PDB file of C-alpha atoms in Angstrom:
ATOM      1  CA  UNK A  14      28.104  49.080  35.215  1.00  0.00           C
ATOM      2  CA  UNK A  15      24.755  50.152  36.617  1.00  0.00           C
ATOM      3  CA  UNK A  16      23.015  47.487  34.516  1.00  0.00           C
ATOM      4  CA  UNK A  17      25.355  44.819  35.911  1.00  0.00           C
ATOM      5  CA  UNK A  18      24.648  45.861  39.501  1.00  0.00           C
ATOM      6  CA  UNK A  19      20.931  45.882  38.783  1.00  0.00           C
ATOM      7  CA  UNK A  20      21.119  42.352  37.334  1.00  0.00           C
ATOM      8  CA  UNK A  21      22.997  41.113  40.415  1.00  0.00           C
ATOM      9  CA  UNK A  22      20.372  42.671  42.688  1.00  0.00           C
ATOM     10  CA  UNK A  23      17.552  40.964  40.809  1.00  0.00           C
ATOM     11  CA  UNK A  24      19.432  37.677  40.992  1.00  0.00           C
ATOM     12  CA  UNK A  25      19.828  37.982  44.779  1.00  0.00           C
ATOM     13  CA  UNK A  26      16.151  38.778  45.235  1.00  0.00           C
ATOM     14  CA  UNK A  27      15.208  35.793  43.109  1.00  0.00           C
ATOM     15  CA  UNK A  28      17.522  33.552  45.120  1.00  0.00           C
ATOM     16  CA  UNK A  29      16.007  34.770  48.381  1.00  0.00           C
ATOM     17  CA  UNK A  30      12.505  34.142  47.084  1.00  0.00           C
ATOM     18  CA  UNK A  31      13.326  30.516  46.110  1.00  0.00           C
ATOM     19  CA  UNK A  32      15.222  29.646  49.277  1.00  0.00           C
ATOM     20  CA  UNK A  33      12.207  29.399  51.547  1.00  0.00           C
ATOM     21  CA  UNK A  34      14.244  30.612  54.536  1.00  0.00           C
ATOM     22  CA  UNK A  35      11.606  33.215  55.357  1.00  0.00           C
ATOM     23  CA  UNK A  36       8.813  30.623  55.429  1.00  0.00           C
ATOM     24  CA  UNK A  37       7.699  28.787  58.545  1.00  0.00           C
ATOM     25  CA  UNK A  38       8.228  25.000  58.530  1.00  0.00           C
ATOM     26  CA  UNK A  39       5.279  22.982  57.287  1.00  0.00           C
ATOM     27  CA  UNK A  40       3.634  21.230  60.235  1.00  0.00           C
ATOM     28  CA  UNK A  41       3.200  17.500  59.614  1.00  0.00           C
ATOM     29  CA  UNK A  42       1.526  15.093  62.063  1.00  0.00           C
ATOM     30  CA  UNK A  43       1.962  11.323  61.883  1.00  0.00           C
ATOM     31  CA  UNK A  44       1.005   8.174  63.782  1.00  0.00           C
ATOM     32  CA  UNK A  45       3.454   6.158  65.857  1.00  0.00           C
ATOM     33  CA  UNK A  46       4.642   2.956  64.077  1.00  0.00           C
ATOM     34  CA  UNK A  47       2.931   4.042  60.842  1.00  0.00           C
ATOM     35  CA  UNK A  48       4.361   6.007  57.874  1.00  0.00           C
ATOM     36  CA  UNK A  49       4.480   9.568  56.544  1.00  0.00           C
ATOM     37  CA  UNK A  50       5.501  11.319  53.327  1.00  0.00           C
ATOM     38  CA  UNK A  51       7.252  14.697  53.376  1.00  0.00           C
ATOM     39  CA  UNK A  52       5.934  16.182  50.128  1.00  0.00           C
ATOM     40  CA  UNK A  53       8.333  18.036  47.859  1.00  0.00           C
ATOM     41  CA  UNK A  54       7.218  20.095  44.847  1.00  0.00           C
ATOM     42  CA  UNK A  55       9.859  20.997  42.247  1.00  0.00           C
ATOM     43  CA  UNK A  56       9.039  23.184  39.221  1.00  0.00           C
ATOM     44  CA  UNK A  57       8.686  21.034  36.122  1.00  0.00           C
ATOM     45  CA  UNK A  58      11.028  23.279  34.108  1.00  0.00           C
ATOM     46  CA  UNK A  59      13.898  22.750  36.562  1.00  0.00           C
ATOM     47  CA  UNK A  60      16.485  19.973  36.240  1.00  0.00           C
ATOM     48  CA  UNK A  61      17.668  18.547  39.580  1.00  0.00           C
ATOM     49  CA  UNK A  62      21.323  17.936  40.328  1.00  0.00           C
ATOM     50  CA  UNK A  63      20.751  16.264  43.712  1.00  0.00           C
ATOM     51  CA  UNK A  64      18.647  16.576  46.861  1.00  0.00           C
ATOM     52  CA  UNK A  65      20.064  16.560  50.386  1.00  0.00           C
ATOM     53  CA  UNK A  66      17.682  15.673  53.210  1.00  0.00           C
ATOM     54  CA  UNK A  67      18.555  16.848  56.722  1.00  0.00           C
ATOM     55  CA  UNK A  68      17.188  15.965  60.136  1.00  0.00           C
ATOM     56  CA  UNK A  69      19.342  16.153  63.266  1.00  0.00           C
ATOM     57  CA  UNK A  70      22.188  15.517  60.830  1.00  0.00           C
ATOM     58  CA  UNK A  71      22.529  14.517  57.178  1.00  0.00           C
ATOM     59  CA  UNK A  72      19.722  12.034  56.601  1.00  0.00           C
ATOM     60  CA  UNK A  73      20.046  11.043  52.936  1.00  0.00           C
ATOM     61  CA  UNK A  74      21.291  12.155  49.513  1.00  0.00           C
ATOM     62  CA  UNK A  75      19.110  11.628  46.450  1.00  0.00           C
ATOM     63  CA  UNK A  76      20.559  11.623  42.920  1.00  0.00           C
ATOM     64  CA  UNK A  77      18.132  11.487  39.956  1.00  0.00           C
ATOM     65  CA  UNK A  78      18.549   8.533  37.620  1.00  0.00           C
ATOM     66  CA  UNK A  79      19.780   8.890  34.063  1.00  0.00           C
ATOM     67  CA  UNK A  80      17.695   8.027  31.004  1.00  0.00           C
ATOM     68  CA  UNK A  81      14.468   7.195  32.845  1.00  0.00           C
ATOM     69  CA  UNK A  82      16.311   5.159  35.497  1.00  0.00           C
ATOM     70  CA  UNK A  83      15.038   5.319  39.101  1.00  0.00           C
ATOM     71  CA  UNK A  84      16.650   7.810  41.427  1.00  0.00           C
ATOM     72  CA  UNK A  85      19.368   6.609  43.782  1.00  0.00           C
ATOM     73  CA  UNK A  86      19.086   7.316  47.529  1.00  0.00           C
ATOM     74  CA  UNK A  87      22.021   7.004  49.923  1.00  0.00           C
ATOM     75  CA  UNK A  88      21.036   6.921  53.607  1.00  0.00           C
ATOM     76  CA  UNK A  89      23.568   8.707  55.821  1.00  0.00           C
ATOM     77  CA  UNK A  90      21.825   8.376  59.202  1.00  0.00           C
ATOM     78  CA  UNK A  91      21.784   4.787  60.495  1.00  0.00           C
ATOM     79  CA  UNK A  92      18.557   5.452  62.442  1.00  0.00           C
ATOM     80  CA  UNK A  93      16.668   5.604  59.135  1.00  0.00           C
ATOM     81  CA  UNK A  94      18.353   2.649  57.462  1.00  0.00           C
ATOM     82  CA  UNK A  95      15.709   0.457  55.814  1.00  0.00           C
ATOM     83  CA  UNK A  96      12.906   2.895  56.719  1.00  0.00           C
ATOM     84  CA  UNK A  97      13.155   5.632  54.086  1.00  0.00           C
ATOM     85  CA  UNK A  98      12.408   5.859  50.397  1.00  0.00           C
ATOM     86  CA  UNK A  99      11.613   8.459  47.739  1.00  0.00           C
ATOM     87  CA  UNK A 100       8.997   9.094  45.104  1.00  0.00           C
ATOM     88  CA  UNK A 101      10.452   8.907  41.575  1.00  0.00           C
ATOM     89  CA  UNK A 102       8.173  11.641  40.304  1.00  0.00           C
ATOM     90  CA  UNK A 103       8.552  14.317  43.010  1.00  0.00           C
ATOM     91  CA  UNK A 104      11.489  13.051  45.122  1.00  0.00           C
ATOM     92  CA  UNK A 105       9.275  13.302  48.256  1.00  0.00           C
ATOM     93  CA  UNK A 106      10.718  11.514  51.270  1.00  0.00           C
ATOM     94  CA  UNK A 107       8.858   8.483  52.651  1.00  0.00           C
ATOM     95  CA  UNK A 108       9.499   7.349  56.263  1.00  0.00           C
ATOM     96  CA  UNK A 109       7.995   4.108  57.624  1.00  0.00           C
ATOM     97  CA  UNK A 110       7.685   2.535  61.090  1.00  0.00           C
ATOM     98  CA  UNK A 111       7.822   5.923  62.818  1.00  0.00           C
ATOM     99  CA  UNK A 112       9.261   6.228  66.335  1.00  0.00           C
ATOM    100  CA  UNK A 113       9.106   8.992  68.954  1.00  0.00           C
ATOM    101  CA  UNK A 114      12.675   9.967  67.994  1.00  0.00           C
ATOM    102  CA  UNK A 115      11.564  10.751  64.429  1.00  0.00           C
ATOM    103  CA  UNK A 116       9.739  13.863  65.677  1.00  0.00           C
ATOM    104  CA  UNK A 117      11.528  17.107  64.923  1.00  0.00           C
ATOM    105  CA  UNK A 118      12.824  19.422  62.222  1.00  0.00           C
ATOM    106  CA  UNK A 119      13.448  18.244  58.622  1.00  0.00           C
ATOM    107  CA  UNK A 120      14.758  20.119  55.619  1.00  0.00           C
ATOM    108  CA  UNK A 121      15.196  19.318  51.920  1.00  0.00           C
ATOM    109  CA  UNK A 122      17.832  21.189  49.910  1.00  0.00           C
ATOM    110  CA  UNK A 123      17.331  20.841  46.146  1.00  0.00           C
ATOM    111  CA  UNK A 124      20.364  21.723  44.012  1.00  0.00           C
ATOM    112  CA  UNK A 125      19.452  22.599  40.422  1.00  0.00           C
ATOM    113  CA  UNK A 126      21.450  22.041  37.243  1.00  0.00           C
ATOM    114  CA  UNK A 127      19.827  24.832  35.261  1.00  0.00           C
ATOM    115  CA  UNK A 128      20.853  27.615  37.657  1.00  0.00           C
ATOM    116  CA  UNK A 129      23.009  28.404  40.661  1.00  0.00           C
ATOM    117  CA  UNK A 130      19.940  28.460  42.883  1.00  0.00           C
ATOM    118  CA  UNK A 131      19.025  25.969  45.593  1.00  0.00           C
ATOM    119  CA  UNK A 132      15.455  25.318  46.673  1.00  0.00           C
ATOM    120  CA  UNK A 133      14.861  24.503  50.341  1.00  0.00           C
ATOM    121  CA  UNK A 134      11.782  23.367  52.199  1.00  0.00           C
ATOM    122  CA  UNK A 135      11.399  22.784  55.937  1.00  0.00           C
ATOM    123  CA  UNK A 136       9.079  20.514  57.913  1.00  0.00           C
ATOM    124  CA  UNK A 137       8.097  20.178  61.574  1.00  0.00           C
ATOM    125  CA  UNK A 138       7.196  16.507  62.059  1.00  0.00           C
ATOM    126  CA  UNK A 139       5.254  15.496  65.175  1.00  0.00           C
ATOM    127  CA  UNK A 140       4.580  11.848  65.973  1.00  0.00           C
ATOM    128  CA  UNK A 141       1.589  10.870  68.136  1.00  0.00           C
ATOM    129  CA  UNK A 142       0.060   7.653  69.456  1.00  0.00           C
ATOM    130  CA  UNK A 143      -3.523   6.660  68.677  1.00  0.00           C
ATOM    131  CA  UNK A 144      -5.470   7.093  71.925  1.00  0.00           C
ATOM    132  CA  UNK A 145      -7.000   4.127  73.740  1.00  0.00           C
ATOM    133  CA  UNK A 146     -10.362   4.104  75.546  1.00  0.00           C
ATOM    134  CA  UNK A 147     -10.432   6.483  78.558  1.00  0.00           C
ATOM    135  CA  UNK A 148     -10.533   5.092  82.095  1.00  0.00           C
ATOM    136  CA  UNK A 149     -12.862   6.784  84.601  1.00  0.00           C
ATOM    137  CA  UNK A 150     -12.124   6.924  88.355  1.00  0.00           C
ATOM    138  CA  UNK A 151     -15.046   7.815  90.658  1.00  0.00           C
ATOM    139  CA  UNK A 152     -14.570   9.231  94.171  1.00  0.00           C
ATOM    140  CA  UNK A 153     -17.685   9.541  96.349  1.00  0.00           C
ATOM    141  CA  UNK A 154     -18.160  11.542  99.564  1.00  0.00           C
ATOM    142  CA  UNK A 155     -21.405  12.172 101.443  1.00  0.00           C
ATOM    143  CA  UNK A 156     -21.581  15.377 103.475  1.00  0.00           C
ATOM    144  CA  UNK A 157     -23.280  15.860 106.838  1.00  0.00           C
ATOM    145  CA  UNK A 158     -26.127  17.693 105.100  1.00  0.00           C
ATOM    146  CA  UNK A 159     -26.866  14.669 102.924  1.00  0.00           C
ATOM    147  CA  UNK A 160     -25.336  15.924  99.674  1.00  0.00           C
ATOM    148  CA  UNK A 161     -23.536  13.343  97.570  1.00  0.00           C
ATOM    149  CA  UNK A 162     -20.334  14.911  96.235  1.00  0.00           C
ATOM    150  CA  UNK A 163     -18.793  13.076  93.287  1.00  0.00           C
ATOM    151  CA  UNK A 164     -15.395  13.587  91.662  1.00  0.00           C
ATOM    152  CA  UNK A 165     -14.765  12.062  88.225  1.00  0.00           C
ATOM    153  CA  UNK A 166     -11.239  11.682  86.837  1.00  0.00           C
ATOM    154  CA  UNK A 167     -10.506  10.762  83.221  1.00  0.00           C
ATOM    155  CA  UNK A 168      -7.198   9.192  82.148  1.00  0.00           C
ATOM    156  CA  UNK A 169      -5.710   7.451  79.102  1.00  0.00           C
ATOM    157  CA  UNK A 170      -2.848   4.971  79.234  1.00  0.00           C
ATOM    158  CA  UNK A 171       0.360   6.297  77.608  1.00  0.00           C
ATOM    159  CA  UNK A 172      -1.450   9.359  76.282  1.00  0.00           C
ATOM    160  CA  UNK A 173       1.653  11.314  75.272  1.00  0.00           C
ATOM    161  CA  UNK A 174       1.722  15.041  74.527  1.00  0.00           C
ATOM    162  CA  UNK A 175      -0.866  17.538  73.207  1.00  0.00           C
ATOM    163  CA  UNK A 176      -3.814  15.652  74.733  1.00  0.00           C
ATOM    164  CA  UNK A 177      -7.082  17.498  75.415  1.00  0.00           C
ATOM    165  CA  UNK A 178      -9.674  16.270  77.958  1.00  0.00           C
ATOM    166  CA  UNK A 179     -13.285  17.472  77.679  1.00  0.00           C
ATOM    167  CA  UNK A 180     -16.267  16.524  79.851  1.00  0.00           C
ATOM    168  CA  UNK A 181     -19.620  16.657  78.052  1.00  0.00           C
ATOM    169  CA  UNK A 182     -22.966  16.734  79.875  1.00  0.00           C
ATOM    170  CA  UNK A 183     -26.589  17.464  79.103  1.00  0.00           C
ATOM    171  CA  UNK A 184     -28.636  19.524  81.567  1.00  0.00           C
ATOM    172  CA  UNK A 185     -31.991  21.215  81.009  1.00  0.00           C
ATOM    173  CA  UNK A 186     -31.855  20.376  77.278  1.00  0.00           C
ATOM    174  CA  UNK A 187     -28.587  22.287  76.892  1.00  0.00           C
ATOM    175  CA  UNK A 188     -25.245  20.668  76.174  1.00  0.00           C
ATOM    176  CA  UNK A 189     -22.377  21.900  78.345  1.00  0.00           C
ATOM    177  CA  UNK A 190     -18.653  21.141  78.315  1.00  0.00           C
ATOM    178  CA  UNK A 191     -15.818  21.365  80.805  1.00  0.00           C
ATOM    179  CA  UNK A 192     -12.129  21.329  79.909  1.00  0.00           C
ATOM    180  CA  UNK A 193      -9.755  19.275  82.082  1.00  0.00           C
ATOM    181  CA  UNK A 194      -9.141  15.682  83.094  1.00  0.00           C
ATOM    182  CA  UNK A 195     -11.351  15.868  86.224  1.00  0.00           C
ATOM    183  CA  UNK A 196     -14.718  17.314  87.188  1.00  0.00           C
ATOM    184  CA  UNK A 197     -16.622  17.644  90.470  1.00  0.00           C
ATOM    185  CA  UNK A 198     -20.390  17.683  90.894  1.00  0.00           C
ATOM    186  CA  UNK A 199     -23.013  16.969  93.596  1.00  0.00           C
ATOM    187  CA  UNK A 200     -26.369  15.211  93.818  1.00  0.00           C
ATOM    188  CA  UNK A 201     -29.259  15.081  96.330  1.00  0.00           C
ATOM    189  CA  UNK A 202     -32.274  12.797  96.492  1.00  0.00           C
ATOM    190  CA  UNK A 203     -34.882  14.214  94.158  1.00  0.00           C
ATOM    191  CA  UNK A 204     -32.369  15.987  91.884  1.00  0.00           C
ATOM    192  CA  UNK A 205     -32.226  15.228  88.188  1.00  0.00           C
ATOM    193  CA  UNK A 206     -29.472  12.663  87.609  1.00  0.00           C
ATOM    194  CA  UNK A 207     -26.798  14.110  85.350  1.00  0.00           C
ATOM    195  CA  UNK A 208     -24.778  12.079  82.876  1.00  0.00           C
ATOM    196  CA  UNK A 209     -21.209  12.780  81.813  1.00  0.00           C
ATOM    197  CA  UNK A 210     -18.941  11.614  79.014  1.00  0.00           C
ATOM    198  CA  UNK A 211     -15.184  12.159  78.845  1.00  0.00           C
ATOM    199  CA  UNK A 212     -13.785  12.878  75.386  1.00  0.00           C
ATOM    200  CA  UNK A 213     -10.018  12.699  74.848  1.00  0.00           C
ATOM    201  CA  UNK A 214      -8.294  13.927  71.684  1.00  0.00           C
ATOM    202  CA  UNK A 215      -4.889  14.612  70.199  1.00  0.00           C
ATOM    203  CA  UNK A 216      -3.936  15.839  66.701  1.00  0.00           C
ATOM    204  CA  UNK A 217      -4.446  12.423  65.075  1.00  0.00           C
ATOM    205  CA  UNK A 218      -7.229  10.674  67.060  1.00  0.00           C
ATOM    206  CA  UNK A 219     -10.067  11.087  69.547  1.00  0.00           C
ATOM    207  CA  UNK A 220     -12.026   8.696  71.750  1.00  0.00           C
ATOM    208  CA  UNK A 221     -14.821   8.865  74.336  1.00  0.00           C
ATOM    209  CA  UNK A 222     -15.665   7.044  77.549  1.00  0.00           C
ATOM    210  CA  UNK A 223     -18.924   5.307  78.353  1.00  0.00           C
ATOM    211  CA  UNK A 224     -21.796   7.429  79.668  1.00  0.00           C
ATOM    212  CA  UNK A 225     -21.414   8.040  83.425  1.00  0.00           C
ATOM    213  CA  UNK A 226     -24.730   8.408  85.322  1.00  0.00           C
ATOM    214  CA  UNK A 227     -23.806  10.474  88.380  1.00  0.00           C
ATOM    215  CA  UNK A 228     -26.957   9.778  90.398  1.00  0.00           C
ATOM    216  CA  UNK A 229     -26.548   5.998  90.149  1.00  0.00           C
ATOM    217  CA  UNK A 230     -23.640   6.089  92.604  1.00  0.00           C
ATOM    218  CA  UNK A 231     -25.811   7.668  95.331  1.00  0.00           C
ATOM    219  CA  UNK A 232     -29.438   6.919  94.461  1.00  0.00           C
ATOM    220  CA  UNK A 233     -30.218   3.689  96.353  1.00  0.00           C
ATOM    221  CA  UNK A 234     -33.001   2.862  98.834  1.00  0.00           C
ATOM    222  CA  UNK A 235     -30.691   3.406 101.802  1.00  0.00           C
ATOM    223  CA  UNK A 236     -29.435   6.849 100.782  1.00  0.00           C
ATOM    224  CA  UNK A 237     -28.418   8.817 102.817  1.00  0.00           C
ATOM    225  CA  UNK A 238     -28.566   6.196 105.598  1.00  0.00           C
ATOM    226  CA  UNK A 239     -26.071   4.008 103.860  1.00  0.00           C
ATOM    227  CA  UNK A 240     -23.153   4.887 106.172  1.00  0.00           C
ATOM    228  CA  UNK A 241     -25.280   4.153 109.293  1.00  0.00           C
ATOM    229  CA  UNK A 242     -26.441   0.829 107.861  1.00  0.00           C
ATOM    230  CA  UNK A 243     -22.874  -0.077 107.053  1.00  0.00           C
ATOM    231  CA  UNK A 244     -21.795   0.720 110.632  1.00  0.00           C
ATOM    232  CA  UNK A 245     -24.598  -1.388 112.109  1.00  0.00           C
ATOM    233  CA  UNK A 246     -23.694  -4.265 109.836  1.00  0.00           C
ATOM    234  CA  UNK A 247     -20.054  -4.011 110.862  1.00  0.00           C
ATOM    235  CA  UNK A 248     -20.939  -3.959 114.567  1.00  0.00           C
ATOM    236  CA  UNK A 249     -23.224  -6.974 114.132  1.00  0.00           C
ATOM    237  CA  UNK A 250     -20.463  -8.951 112.427  1.00  0.00           C
ATOM    238  CA  UNK A 251     -18.007  -8.084 115.205  1.00  0.00           C
ATOM    239  CA  UNK A 252     -20.506  -9.158 117.879  1.00  0.00           C
ATOM    240  CA  UNK A 253     -21.156 -12.420 116.061  1.00  0.00           C
ATOM    241  CA  UNK A 254     -17.418 -13.041 115.863  1.00  0.00           C
ATOM    242  CA  UNK A 255     -17.045 -12.449 119.613  1.00  0.00           C
ATOM    243  CA  UNK A 256     -19.893 -14.861 120.360  1.00  0.00           C
ATOM    244  CA  UNK A 257     -18.295 -17.524 118.205  1.00  0.00           C
ATOM    245  CA  UNK A 258     -14.952 -17.074 119.964  1.00  0.00           C
ATOM    246  CA  UNK A 259     -16.656 -17.256 123.363  1.00  0.00           C
ATOM    247  CA  UNK A 260     -18.569 -20.421 122.431  1.00  0.00           C
ATOM    248  CA  UNK A 261     -15.399 -22.095 121.174  1.00  0.00           C
ATOM    249  CA  UNK A 262     -13.602 -21.122 124.396  1.00  0.00           C
ATOM    250  CA  UNK A 263     -16.375 -22.609 126.554  1.00  0.00           C
ATOM    251  CA  UNK A 264     -16.351 -25.840 124.553  1.00  0.00           C
ATOM    252  CA  UNK A 265     -12.584 -26.147 124.947  1.00  0.00           C
ATOM    253  CA  UNK A 266     -12.825 -25.442 128.684  1.00  0.00           C
ATOM    254  CA  UNK A 267     -15.539 -28.075 129.226  1.00  0.00           C
ATOM    255  CA  UNK A 268     -13.710 -30.661 127.170  1.00  0.00           C
ATOM    256  CA  UNK A 269     -10.532 -30.083 129.179  1.00  0.00           C
ATOM    257  CA  UNK A 270     -12.423 -30.276 132.506  1.00  0.00           C
ATOM    258  CA  UNK A 271     -14.147 -33.521 131.495  1.00  0.00           C
ATOM    259  CA  UNK A 272     -10.801 -34.954 130.483  1.00  0.00           C
ATOM    260  CA  UNK A 273      -9.268 -34.072 133.885  1.00  0.00           C
ATOM    261  CA  UNK A 274     -12.227 -35.533 135.832  1.00  0.00           C
ATOM    262  CA  UNK A 275     -12.084 -38.755 133.831  1.00  0.00           C
ATOM    263  CA  UNK A 276      -8.355 -39.026 134.507  1.00  0.00           C
ATOM    264  CA  UNK A 277      -8.809 -38.493 138.264  1.00  0.00           C
ATOM    265  CA  UNK A 278     -11.537 -41.118 138.500  1.00  0.00           C
ATOM    266  CA  UNK A 279      -9.369 -43.610 136.642  1.00  0.00           C
ATOM    267  CA  UNK A 280      -6.484 -43.028 139.058  1.00  0.00           C
ATOM    268  CA  UNK A 281      -8.797 -43.526 142.055  1.00  0.00           C
ATOM    269  CA  UNK A 282     -10.062 -46.862 140.694  1.00  0.00           C
ATOM    270  CA  UNK A 283      -6.499 -48.034 140.123  1.00  0.00           C
ATOM    271  CA  UNK A 284      -5.558 -47.217 143.717  1.00  0.00           C
ATOM    272  CA  UNK A 285      -8.511 -49.165 145.072  1.00  0.00           C
ATOM    273  CA  UNK A 286      -7.509 -52.204 143.019  1.00  0.00           C
ATOM    274  CA  UNK A 287      -3.921 -52.019 144.283  1.00  0.00           C
ATOM    275  CA  UNK A 288      -5.070 -51.886 147.921  1.00  0.00           C
ATOM    276  CA  UNK A 289      -7.241 -54.939 147.480  1.00  0.00           C
ATOM    277  CA  UNK A 290      -4.379 -56.901 145.965  1.00  0.00           C
ATOM    278  CA  UNK A 291      -1.954 -55.937 148.739  1.00  0.00           C
ATOM    279  CA  UNK A 292      -4.278 -56.944 151.716  1.00  0.00           C
ATOM    280  CA  UNK A 293      -3.628 -60.590 153.156  1.00  0.00           C
ATOM    281  CA  UNK A 294      -6.507 -63.110 153.088  1.00  0.00           C
ATOM    282  CA  UNK A 295      -8.078 -63.842 156.515  1.00  0.00           C
ATOM    283  CA  UNK A 296      -8.604 -67.652 157.271  1.00  0.00           C
ATOM    284  CA  UNK A 297      -9.769 -69.472 160.534  1.00  0.00           C
ATOM    285  CA  UNK A 298      -7.073 -71.115 162.615  1.00  0.00           C
TER     286      UNK A 298
END
């Protein structure tokens, strides 16, 4: 009796060790609209009855072929129809044309013929997009003391999740970095012009922006008189516009006055002609 209980205890411990329930899911990263394989390793001395793949619900059932025939896969989830396959050698699951909805928890349950045990393996699949080139937005503000304050913002279109932004710069022969999508710095005439690069990364790709020369936004011959020059230019344009409007108004006024004077003179000549026609001719009696 004691030997039987001891055998049952060993069998339970063996079953627990094969189950994989105590193991964390294997993290798998994949690229949007590309493919991924969820690898499955089965001991060579084990004969497989069937394999059940789970996702949010039953995904597929795999039955090994007989007499060197290929395995048969039956897809249960319509979302994966036409997008999944298996490897004949290891029964690993292949998923193509990945979507955002494919991210999540997966599990393979392998039922064996040679024993009452079932092998299970879990996966945590995360789908990411390949990052495009970063876009840099520059905001410039000049203080009353003449300092040029610059704010740089880095962004990526449709970046998705788990994106890291890092600003890289070189100052005094030492490379420095700053985490975050934006950074603020200042520059004065005579200062060494710093250069910045924004690097964006996620678990499957990384990309960098062009080199941003901070001093180039402020270092021009008119700095820091640029705002005053701009104001003078604006005032000059407004004055020129007023002069043009005034000149046009004077021309219109003169043209109207000349028209009225010409009209009056014409009326006066017509009256004189009418009087001459209406006066009787004087002849000697």
